[in-house]
CSV table of C-alpha atoms in Angstrom, one decimal:
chain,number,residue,atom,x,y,z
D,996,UNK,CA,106.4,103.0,68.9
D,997,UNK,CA,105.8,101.2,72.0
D,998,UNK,CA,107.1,97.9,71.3
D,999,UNK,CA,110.4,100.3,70.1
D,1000,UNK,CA,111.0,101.6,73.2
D,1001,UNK,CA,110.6,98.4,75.2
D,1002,UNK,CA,113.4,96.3,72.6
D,1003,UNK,CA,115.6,99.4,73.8
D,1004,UNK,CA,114.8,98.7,77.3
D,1005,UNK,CA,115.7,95.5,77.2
D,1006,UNK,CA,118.9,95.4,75.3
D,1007,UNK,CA,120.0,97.9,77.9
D,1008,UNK,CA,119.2,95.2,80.9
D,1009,UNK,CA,120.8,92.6,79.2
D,1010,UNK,CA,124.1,94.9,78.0
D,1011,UNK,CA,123.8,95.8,82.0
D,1012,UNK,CA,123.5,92.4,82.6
D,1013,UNK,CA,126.2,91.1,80.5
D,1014,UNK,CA,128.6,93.7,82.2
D,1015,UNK,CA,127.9,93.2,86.1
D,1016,UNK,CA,128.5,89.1,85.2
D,1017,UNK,CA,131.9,89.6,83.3
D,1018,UNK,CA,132.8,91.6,86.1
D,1019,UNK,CA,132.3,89.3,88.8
D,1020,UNK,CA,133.9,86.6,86.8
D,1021,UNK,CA,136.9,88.5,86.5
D,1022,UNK,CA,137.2,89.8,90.3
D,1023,UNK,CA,136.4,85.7,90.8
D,1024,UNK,CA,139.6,84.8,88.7
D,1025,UNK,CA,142.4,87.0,89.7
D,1026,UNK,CA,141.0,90.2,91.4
D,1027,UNK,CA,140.9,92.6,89.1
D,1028,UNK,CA,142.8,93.8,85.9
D,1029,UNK,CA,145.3,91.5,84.2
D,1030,UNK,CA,145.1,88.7,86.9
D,1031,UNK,CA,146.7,91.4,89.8
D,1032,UNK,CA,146.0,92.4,93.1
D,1033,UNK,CA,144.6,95.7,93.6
D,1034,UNK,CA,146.7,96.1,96.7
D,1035,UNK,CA,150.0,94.3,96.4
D,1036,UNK,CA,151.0,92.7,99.4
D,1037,UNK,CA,154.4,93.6,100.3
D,1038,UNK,CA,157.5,90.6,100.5
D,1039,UNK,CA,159.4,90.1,103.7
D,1040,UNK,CA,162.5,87.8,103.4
D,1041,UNK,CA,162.8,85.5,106.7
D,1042,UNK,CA,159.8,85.0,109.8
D,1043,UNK,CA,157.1,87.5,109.7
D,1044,UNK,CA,156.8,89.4,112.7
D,1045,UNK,CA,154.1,88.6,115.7
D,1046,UNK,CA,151.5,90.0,115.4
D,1047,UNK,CA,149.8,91.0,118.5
D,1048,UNK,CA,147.0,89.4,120.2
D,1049,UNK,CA,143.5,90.9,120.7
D,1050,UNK,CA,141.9,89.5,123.8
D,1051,UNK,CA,138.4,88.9,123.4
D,1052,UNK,CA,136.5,91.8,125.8
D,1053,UNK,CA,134.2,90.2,128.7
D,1054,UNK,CA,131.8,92.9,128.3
D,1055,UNK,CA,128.7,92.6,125.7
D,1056,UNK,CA,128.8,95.2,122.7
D,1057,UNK,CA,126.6,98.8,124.0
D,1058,UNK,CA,123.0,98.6,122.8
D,1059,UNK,CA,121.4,100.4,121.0
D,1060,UNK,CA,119.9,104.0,122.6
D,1061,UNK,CA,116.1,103.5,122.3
D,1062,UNK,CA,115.0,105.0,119.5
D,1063,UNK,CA,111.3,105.8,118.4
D,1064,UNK,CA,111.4,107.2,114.6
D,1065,UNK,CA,108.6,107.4,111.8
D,1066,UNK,CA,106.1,109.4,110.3
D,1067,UNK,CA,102.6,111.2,111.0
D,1068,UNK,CA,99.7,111.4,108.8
D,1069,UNK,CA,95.9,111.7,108.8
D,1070,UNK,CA,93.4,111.2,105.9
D,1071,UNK,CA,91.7,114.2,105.4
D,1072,UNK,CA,93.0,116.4,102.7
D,1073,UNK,CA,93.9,119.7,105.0
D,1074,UNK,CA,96.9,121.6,105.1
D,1075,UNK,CA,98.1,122.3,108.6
D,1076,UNK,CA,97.9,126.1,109.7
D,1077,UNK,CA,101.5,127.7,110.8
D,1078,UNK,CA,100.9,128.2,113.6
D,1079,UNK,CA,100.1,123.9,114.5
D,1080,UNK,CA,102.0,121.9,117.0
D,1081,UNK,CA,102.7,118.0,117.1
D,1082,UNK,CA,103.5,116.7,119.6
D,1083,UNK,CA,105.5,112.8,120.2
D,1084,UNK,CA,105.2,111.4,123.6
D,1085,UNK,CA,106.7,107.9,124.4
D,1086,UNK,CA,104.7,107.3,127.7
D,1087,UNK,CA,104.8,103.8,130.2
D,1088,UNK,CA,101.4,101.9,129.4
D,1089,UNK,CA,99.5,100.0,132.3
D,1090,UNK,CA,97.6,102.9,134.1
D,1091,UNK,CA,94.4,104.4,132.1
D,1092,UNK,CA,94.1,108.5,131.8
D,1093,UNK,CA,96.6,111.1,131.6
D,1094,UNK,CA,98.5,110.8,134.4
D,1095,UNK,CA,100.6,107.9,132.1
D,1096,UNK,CA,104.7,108.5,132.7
D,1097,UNK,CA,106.5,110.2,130.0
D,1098,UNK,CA,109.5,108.6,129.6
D,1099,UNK,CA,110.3,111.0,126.5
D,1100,UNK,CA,108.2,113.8,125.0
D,1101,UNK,CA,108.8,116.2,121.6
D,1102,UNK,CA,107.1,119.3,120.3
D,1103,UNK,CA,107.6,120.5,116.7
D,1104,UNK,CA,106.1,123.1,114.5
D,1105,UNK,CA,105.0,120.5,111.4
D,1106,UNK,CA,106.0,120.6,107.7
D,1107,UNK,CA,103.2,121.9,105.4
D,1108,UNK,CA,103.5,118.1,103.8
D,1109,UNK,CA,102.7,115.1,104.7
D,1110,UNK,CA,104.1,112.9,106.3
D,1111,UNK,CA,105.3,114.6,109.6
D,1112,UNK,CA,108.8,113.1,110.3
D,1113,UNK,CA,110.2,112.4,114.0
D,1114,UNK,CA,112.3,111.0,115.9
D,1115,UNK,CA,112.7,110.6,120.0
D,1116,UNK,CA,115.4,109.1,121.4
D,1117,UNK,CA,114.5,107.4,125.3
D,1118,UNK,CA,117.0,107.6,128.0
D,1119,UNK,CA,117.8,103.8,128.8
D,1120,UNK,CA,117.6,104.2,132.7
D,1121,UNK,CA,114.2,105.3,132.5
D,1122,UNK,CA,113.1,102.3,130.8
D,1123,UNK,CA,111.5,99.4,133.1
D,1124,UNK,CA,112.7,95.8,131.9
D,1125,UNK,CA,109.1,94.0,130.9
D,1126,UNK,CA,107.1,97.3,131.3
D,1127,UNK,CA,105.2,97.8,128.1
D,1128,UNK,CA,105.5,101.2,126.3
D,1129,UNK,CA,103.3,103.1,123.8
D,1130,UNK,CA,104.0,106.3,121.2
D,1131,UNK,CA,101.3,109.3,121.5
D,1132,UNK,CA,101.2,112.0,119.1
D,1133,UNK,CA,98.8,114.9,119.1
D,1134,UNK,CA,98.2,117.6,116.4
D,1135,UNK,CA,96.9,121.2,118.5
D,1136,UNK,CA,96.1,124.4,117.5
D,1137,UNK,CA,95.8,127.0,119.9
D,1138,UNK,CA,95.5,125.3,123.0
D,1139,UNK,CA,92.8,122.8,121.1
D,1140,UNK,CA,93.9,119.2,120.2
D,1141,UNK,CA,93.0,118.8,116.5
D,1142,UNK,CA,94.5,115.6,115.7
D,1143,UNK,CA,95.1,112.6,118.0
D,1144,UNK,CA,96.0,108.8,117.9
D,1145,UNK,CA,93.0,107.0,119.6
D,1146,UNK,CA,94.8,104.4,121.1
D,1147,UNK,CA,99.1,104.4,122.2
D,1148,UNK,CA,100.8,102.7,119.4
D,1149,UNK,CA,103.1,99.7,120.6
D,1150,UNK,CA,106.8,100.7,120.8
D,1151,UNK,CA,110.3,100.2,122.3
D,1152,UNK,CA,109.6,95.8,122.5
D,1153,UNK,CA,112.2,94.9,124.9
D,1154,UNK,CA,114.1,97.6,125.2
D,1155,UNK,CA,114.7,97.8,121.4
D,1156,UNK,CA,114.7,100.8,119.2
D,1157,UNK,CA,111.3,100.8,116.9
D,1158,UNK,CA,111.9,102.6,113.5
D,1159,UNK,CA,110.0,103.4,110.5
D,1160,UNK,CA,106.5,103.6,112.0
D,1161,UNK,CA,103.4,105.3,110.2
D,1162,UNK,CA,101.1,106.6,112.7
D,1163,UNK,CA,97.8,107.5,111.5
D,1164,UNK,CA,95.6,110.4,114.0
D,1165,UNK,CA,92.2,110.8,114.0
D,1166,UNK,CA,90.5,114.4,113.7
D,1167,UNK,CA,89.7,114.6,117.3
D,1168,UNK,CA,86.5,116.9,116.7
């Protein structure tokens, strides 16, 4: 029955196949059905008209805001009271303790799942060419920090945004 359903499978990926290459053949040839344009381009009898010039603009294209996105998770297999808080703090790395400068800070109630989404977005002015910046997240319950990273996680290299990051905290107790 197996070796059934996997002849079926493959027919199908070759039929699929055999489609998306006559397809591009044809677009290749004359762009669609019978040879044709899809949009006809219209005729104008005599000197086309000027068309006018776009000067190139001196000034470079805006960057990008600086944007620190991903996901939270820990290992142990607990669901995360109601009444939880996380916590996403993008802080200026260089001096030890707490007394680090948040450049931007969130506080969430959590989904019951994992991962925890999030997503900060840093004001650029507050950002310190070559200064080197760091994302803390904390888990609390009541006042108590559950869940914590152990170490800032790198972010914001250069100035750019840093997306899709999996943070792992550690039970802090």
């Amino acid at each position: 029955m197996k070796g059934l359903r996997a002849s079926w499978l493959w027919l199908a990926l070759a039929v699929v196949i055999a489609i998306a290459i006559a397809t591009a053949v044809t677009c290749q040839r004359g762009g669609g059905r019978a040879g044709r344009s899809a949009s006809p381009t219209p005729e104008v009898d005599g000197p086309l008209p000027a068309q006018p010039e776009v000067a190139a603009s001196p000034t470079q294209p805006p960057r990008p805001l600086p944007v620190v996105s991903g996901d939270i998770f820990y290992r142990e297999r607990i669901v995360l009271p109601s009444d939880a808080r996380v916590t996403v703090r993008v802080v200026r790395l260089g001096q030890r303790g707490p007394s680090r400068p948040v450049i931007a800070e969130a506080s969430v109630a959590p989904t019951r799942r994992l991962p925890i989404p999030f997503s900060l977005t840093c004001d650029p002015a507050s950002l310190e060419p070559g200064a080197d910046y760091g994302l803390e997240v904390t888990i609390s319950r009541r006042g108590k920090t559950e869940f914590a990273t152990p170490e800032p996680v790198p972010v914001l290299a250069g100035g750019l945004p840093t997306t899709g990051l999996k943070v792992l905290v550690r039970r802090t107790r």
